[in-house]
Coordinates of C-alpha atoms and ligand atoms in Angstrom, one line a residue:
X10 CA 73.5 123.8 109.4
X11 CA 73.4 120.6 111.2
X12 CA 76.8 118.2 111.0
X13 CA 75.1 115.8 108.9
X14 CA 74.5 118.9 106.5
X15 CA 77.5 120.3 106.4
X16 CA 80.0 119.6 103.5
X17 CA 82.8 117.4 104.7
X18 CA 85.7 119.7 104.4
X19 CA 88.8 117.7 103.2
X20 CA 92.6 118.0 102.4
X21 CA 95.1 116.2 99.7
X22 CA 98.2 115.0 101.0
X23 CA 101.4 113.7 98.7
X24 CA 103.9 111.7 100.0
X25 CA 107.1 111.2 98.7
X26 CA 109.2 108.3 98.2
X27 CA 107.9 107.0 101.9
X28 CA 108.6 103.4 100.6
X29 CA 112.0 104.8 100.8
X30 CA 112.2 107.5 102.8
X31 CA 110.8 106.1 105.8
X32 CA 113.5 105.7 108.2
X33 CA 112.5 106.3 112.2
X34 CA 108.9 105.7 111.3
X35 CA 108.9 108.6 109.8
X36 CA 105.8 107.5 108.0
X37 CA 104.3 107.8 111.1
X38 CA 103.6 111.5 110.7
X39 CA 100.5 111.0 107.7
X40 CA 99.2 108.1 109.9
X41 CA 99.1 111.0 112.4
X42 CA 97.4 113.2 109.9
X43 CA 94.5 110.9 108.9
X44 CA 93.8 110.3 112.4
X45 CA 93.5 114.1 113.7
X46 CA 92.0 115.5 110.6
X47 CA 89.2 112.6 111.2
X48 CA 89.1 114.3 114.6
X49 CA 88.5 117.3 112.8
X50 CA 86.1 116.5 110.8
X51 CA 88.3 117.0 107.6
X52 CA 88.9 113.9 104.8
X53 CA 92.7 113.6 103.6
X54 CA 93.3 112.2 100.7
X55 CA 96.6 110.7 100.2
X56 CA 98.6 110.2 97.4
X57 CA 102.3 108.4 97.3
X58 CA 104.9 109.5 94.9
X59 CA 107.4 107.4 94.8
X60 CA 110.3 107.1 91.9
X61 CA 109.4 107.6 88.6
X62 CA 105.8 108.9 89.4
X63 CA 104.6 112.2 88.4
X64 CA 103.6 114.8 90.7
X65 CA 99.5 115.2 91.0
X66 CA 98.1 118.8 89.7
X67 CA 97.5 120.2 92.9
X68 CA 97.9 119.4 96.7
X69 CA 97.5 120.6 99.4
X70 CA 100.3 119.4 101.8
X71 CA 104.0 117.3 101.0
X72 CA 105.3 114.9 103.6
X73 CA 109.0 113.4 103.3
X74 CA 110.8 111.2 105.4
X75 CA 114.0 110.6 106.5
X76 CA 116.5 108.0 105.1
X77 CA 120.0 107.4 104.9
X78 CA 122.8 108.5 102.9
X79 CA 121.9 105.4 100.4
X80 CA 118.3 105.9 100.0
X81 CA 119.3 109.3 99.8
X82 CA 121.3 108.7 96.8
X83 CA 118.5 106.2 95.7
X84 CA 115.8 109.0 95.3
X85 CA 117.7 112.6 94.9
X86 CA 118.0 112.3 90.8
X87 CA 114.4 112.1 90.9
X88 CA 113.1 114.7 93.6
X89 CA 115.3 117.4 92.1
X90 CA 113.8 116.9 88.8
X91 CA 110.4 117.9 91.1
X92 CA 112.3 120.9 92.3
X93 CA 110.5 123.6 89.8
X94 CA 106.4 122.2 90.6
X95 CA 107.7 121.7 94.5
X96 CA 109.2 125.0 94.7
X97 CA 106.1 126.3 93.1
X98 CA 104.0 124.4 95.2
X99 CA 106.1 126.6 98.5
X100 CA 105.8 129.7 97.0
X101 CA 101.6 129.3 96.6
X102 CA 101.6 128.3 100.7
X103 CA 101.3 124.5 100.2
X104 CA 102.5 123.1 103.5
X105 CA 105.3 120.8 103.8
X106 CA 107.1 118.6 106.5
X107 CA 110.0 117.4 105.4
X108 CA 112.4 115.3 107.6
X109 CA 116.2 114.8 108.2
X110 CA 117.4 113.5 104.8
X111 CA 114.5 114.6 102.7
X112 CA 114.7 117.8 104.8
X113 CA 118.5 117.7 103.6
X114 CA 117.4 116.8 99.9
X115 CA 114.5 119.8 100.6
X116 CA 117.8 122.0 100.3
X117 CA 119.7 123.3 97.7
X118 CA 122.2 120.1 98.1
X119 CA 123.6 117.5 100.3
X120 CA 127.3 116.5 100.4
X121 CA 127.0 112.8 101.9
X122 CA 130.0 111.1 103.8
X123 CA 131.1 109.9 101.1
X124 CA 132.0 112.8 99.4
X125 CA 129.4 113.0 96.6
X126 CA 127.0 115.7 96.2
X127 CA 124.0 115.1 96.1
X128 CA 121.0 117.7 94.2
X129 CA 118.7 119.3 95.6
X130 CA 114.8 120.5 94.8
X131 CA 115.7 123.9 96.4
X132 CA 112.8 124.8 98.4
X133 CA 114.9 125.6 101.7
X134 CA 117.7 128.1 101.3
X135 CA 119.9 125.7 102.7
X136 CA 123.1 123.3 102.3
X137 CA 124.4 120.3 104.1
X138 CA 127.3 118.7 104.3
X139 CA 128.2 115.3 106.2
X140 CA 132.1 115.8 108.1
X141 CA 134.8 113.7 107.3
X142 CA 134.8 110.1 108.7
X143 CA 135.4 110.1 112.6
X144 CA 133.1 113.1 113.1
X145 CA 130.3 112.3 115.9
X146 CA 126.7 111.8 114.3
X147 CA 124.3 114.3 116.1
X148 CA 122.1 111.8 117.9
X149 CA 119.4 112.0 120.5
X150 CA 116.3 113.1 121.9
X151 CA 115.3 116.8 120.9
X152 CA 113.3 119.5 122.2
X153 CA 113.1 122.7 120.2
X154 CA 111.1 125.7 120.3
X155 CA 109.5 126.7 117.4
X156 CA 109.7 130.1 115.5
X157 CA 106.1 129.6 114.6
X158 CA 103.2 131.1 116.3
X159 CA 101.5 129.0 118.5
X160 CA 103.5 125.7 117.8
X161 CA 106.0 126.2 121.0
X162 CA 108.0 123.6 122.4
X163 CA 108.4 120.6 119.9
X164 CA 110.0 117.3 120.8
X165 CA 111.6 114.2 119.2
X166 CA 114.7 112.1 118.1
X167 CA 117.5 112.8 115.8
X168 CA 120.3 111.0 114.5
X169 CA 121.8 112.4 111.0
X170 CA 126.0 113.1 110.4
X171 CA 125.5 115.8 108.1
X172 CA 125.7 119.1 109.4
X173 CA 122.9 122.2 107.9
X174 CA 123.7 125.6 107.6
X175 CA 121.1 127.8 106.6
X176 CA 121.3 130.6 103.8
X177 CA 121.1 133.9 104.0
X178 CA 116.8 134.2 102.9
X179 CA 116.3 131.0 105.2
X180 CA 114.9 131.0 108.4
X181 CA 114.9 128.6 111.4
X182 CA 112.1 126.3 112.2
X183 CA 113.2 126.3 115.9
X184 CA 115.5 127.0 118.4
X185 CA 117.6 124.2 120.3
X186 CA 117.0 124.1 124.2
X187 CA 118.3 120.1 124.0
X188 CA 120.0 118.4 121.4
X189 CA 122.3 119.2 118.6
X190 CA 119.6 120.4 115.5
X191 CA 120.8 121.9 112.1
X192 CA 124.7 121.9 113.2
X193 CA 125.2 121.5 117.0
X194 CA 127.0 125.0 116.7
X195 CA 124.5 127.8 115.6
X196 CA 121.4 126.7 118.1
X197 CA 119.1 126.5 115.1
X198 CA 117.0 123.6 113.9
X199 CA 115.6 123.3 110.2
X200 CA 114.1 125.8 108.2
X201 CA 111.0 126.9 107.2
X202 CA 109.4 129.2 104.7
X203 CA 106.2 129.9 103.7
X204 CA 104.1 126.9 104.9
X205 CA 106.8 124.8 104.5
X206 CA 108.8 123.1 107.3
X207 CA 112.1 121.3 107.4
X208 CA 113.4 120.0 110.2
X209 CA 115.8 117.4 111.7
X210 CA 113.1 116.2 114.3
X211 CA 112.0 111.9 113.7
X212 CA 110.1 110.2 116.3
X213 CA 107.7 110.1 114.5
X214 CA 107.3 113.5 115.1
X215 CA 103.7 114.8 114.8
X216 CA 102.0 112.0 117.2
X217 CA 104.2 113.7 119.8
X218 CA 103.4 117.3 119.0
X219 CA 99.7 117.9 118.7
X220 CA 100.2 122.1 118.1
X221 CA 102.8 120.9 115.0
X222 CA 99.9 118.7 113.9
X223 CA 96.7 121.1 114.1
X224 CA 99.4 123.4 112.5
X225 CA 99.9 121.7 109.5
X226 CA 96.3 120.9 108.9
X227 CA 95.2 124.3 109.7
X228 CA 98.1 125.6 106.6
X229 CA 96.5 122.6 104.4
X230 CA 92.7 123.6 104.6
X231 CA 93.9 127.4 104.2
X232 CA 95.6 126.4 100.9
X233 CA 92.8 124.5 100.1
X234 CA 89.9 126.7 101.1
X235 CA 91.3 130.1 100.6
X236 CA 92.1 133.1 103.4
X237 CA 88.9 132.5 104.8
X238 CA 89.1 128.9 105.7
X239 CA 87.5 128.7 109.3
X240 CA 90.3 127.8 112.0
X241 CA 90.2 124.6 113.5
X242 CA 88.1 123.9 116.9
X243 CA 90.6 123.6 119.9
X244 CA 90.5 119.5 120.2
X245 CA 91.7 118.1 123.4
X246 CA 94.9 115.3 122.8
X247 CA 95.3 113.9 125.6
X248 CA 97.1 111.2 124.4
X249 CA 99.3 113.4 122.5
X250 CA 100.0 115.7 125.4
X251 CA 101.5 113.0 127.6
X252 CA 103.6 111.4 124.8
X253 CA 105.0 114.9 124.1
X254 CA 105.4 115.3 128.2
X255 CA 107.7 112.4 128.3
X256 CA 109.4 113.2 125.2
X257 CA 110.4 116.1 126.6
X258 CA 111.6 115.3 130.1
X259 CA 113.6 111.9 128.7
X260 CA 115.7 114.9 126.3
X261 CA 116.2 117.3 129.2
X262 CA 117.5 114.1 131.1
X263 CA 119.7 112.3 128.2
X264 CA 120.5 115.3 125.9
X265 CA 123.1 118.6 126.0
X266 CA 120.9 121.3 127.0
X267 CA 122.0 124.7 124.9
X268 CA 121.7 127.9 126.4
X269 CA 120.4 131.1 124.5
X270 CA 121.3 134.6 125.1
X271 CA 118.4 136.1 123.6
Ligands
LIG16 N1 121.8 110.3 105.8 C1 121.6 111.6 106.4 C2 122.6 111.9 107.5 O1 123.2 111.0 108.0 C3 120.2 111.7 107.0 C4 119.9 110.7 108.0 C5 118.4 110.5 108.4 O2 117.5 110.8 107.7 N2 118.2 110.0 109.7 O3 122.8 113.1 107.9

């Protein structure tokens, strides 16, 4: 069957609040998306949720950004009322990326610097709570290695006060070999379960990290296409590669490097 022939395979992608939740470019990551899938031959369609929208039926991959503890308390009302169909959405294998403060609001709940606690939709078995005024923000370049198979080393910026802890059915998205991640004490950074990914890491972070990105759309067109969905081609990304190469070599200059036993 000749290209022409073929059927166009395609994903849907929902973002959420990213006229609010964009902070670090975050919205960077479904630009990056469009772009690679295109490269892949696959069609993403994209669909932003924003507050007081309904969710769509079905997707096939949930993107939120970062924001701060104000736009955090702007949208978190409203995503947690999404909790149930989001948490539903995990559990089927929809993939997810979701960053810093949505990552936070991705949790069970997150205690902002100011004290109030905010709700939240649940999918990560996680909590987070921002220390006391005069507490150092974790802030710098990052570079992780990921628990997931065939993703590696992962690189990119972080800047958030609160501190993550996960819960006891959570598991890490990554490791810290520079930076701070989750807590600056445990070595871990976000969460992940099922296809869904949390993590602390802006930048943005998938124009950096071409294995994250084939990742994700790889998760997406197995939701969409079943089991059987043919794995993507290997793509050079050349571009990618040296964006990620310098990512990672400013980190290991500017950022605390933390040592692993295992
Ligand atoms: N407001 C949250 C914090 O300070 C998240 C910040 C962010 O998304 N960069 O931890």
């Amino acid at each position: 069957m000749s290209d022409e022939t073929r059927p166009r395979r395609s994903i849907r992608i929902v973002t959420l609040y990213d006229d609010v939740m964009n902070v670090y470019a975050d919205r960077g990551n479904v630009i990056a998306l469009r772009a690679r899938a295109a490269e892949h031959g696959v069609d993403a369609e994209v669909t932003p949720v924003s507050l007081g929208d309904p969710l769509p039926a079905e997707t096939d991959l949930v993107l939120i950004g970062g924001g701060q503890d104000r736009e955090q308390r702007r949208i978190a009302e409203d995503l947690a009322a999404h909790g149930p169909r989001l948490r539903g959405w995990a559990d089927e294998g929809v993939a997810m990326l979701a960053i810093c403060g949505g990552y936070q609001l991705f949790g069970q709940f997150y205690r902002d610097a100011s004290g109030a606690e905010l709700p939240g939709a649940g999918v990560f078995d996680v909590t987070t709570v921002a220390p006391g005024p005069g507490w150092p923000r974790c802030i710098g370049d990052m570079v992780v290695t990921s628990t997931l198979p065939g993703v590696g080393e992962v690189a990119g910026f972080e800047n958030h006060g609160g501190r993550t802890y996960l819960g006891p059915t959570a598991q890490p998205f990554a490791m810290v070999d520079y930076g701070y991640g989750n807590n600056g004490d445990d070595g871990t950074e976000g969460a992940r379960r099922d296809e869904a990914i949390g993590t602390y890491l802006h930048g943005s972070l998938l124009p950096k990290n071409p294995a994250l990105l084939d990742h994700l759309i790889a998760a997406a067109l197995r939701h969409r296409e079943g089991p059987d969905s043919a794995p993507l081609a290997s793509i050079p990304a050349p571009y990618a590669e040296r964006a990620h190469a310098t990512a990672v070599k400013v980190a290991k200059r500017r950022s605390r490097r933390v040592s692993r036993t295992s």
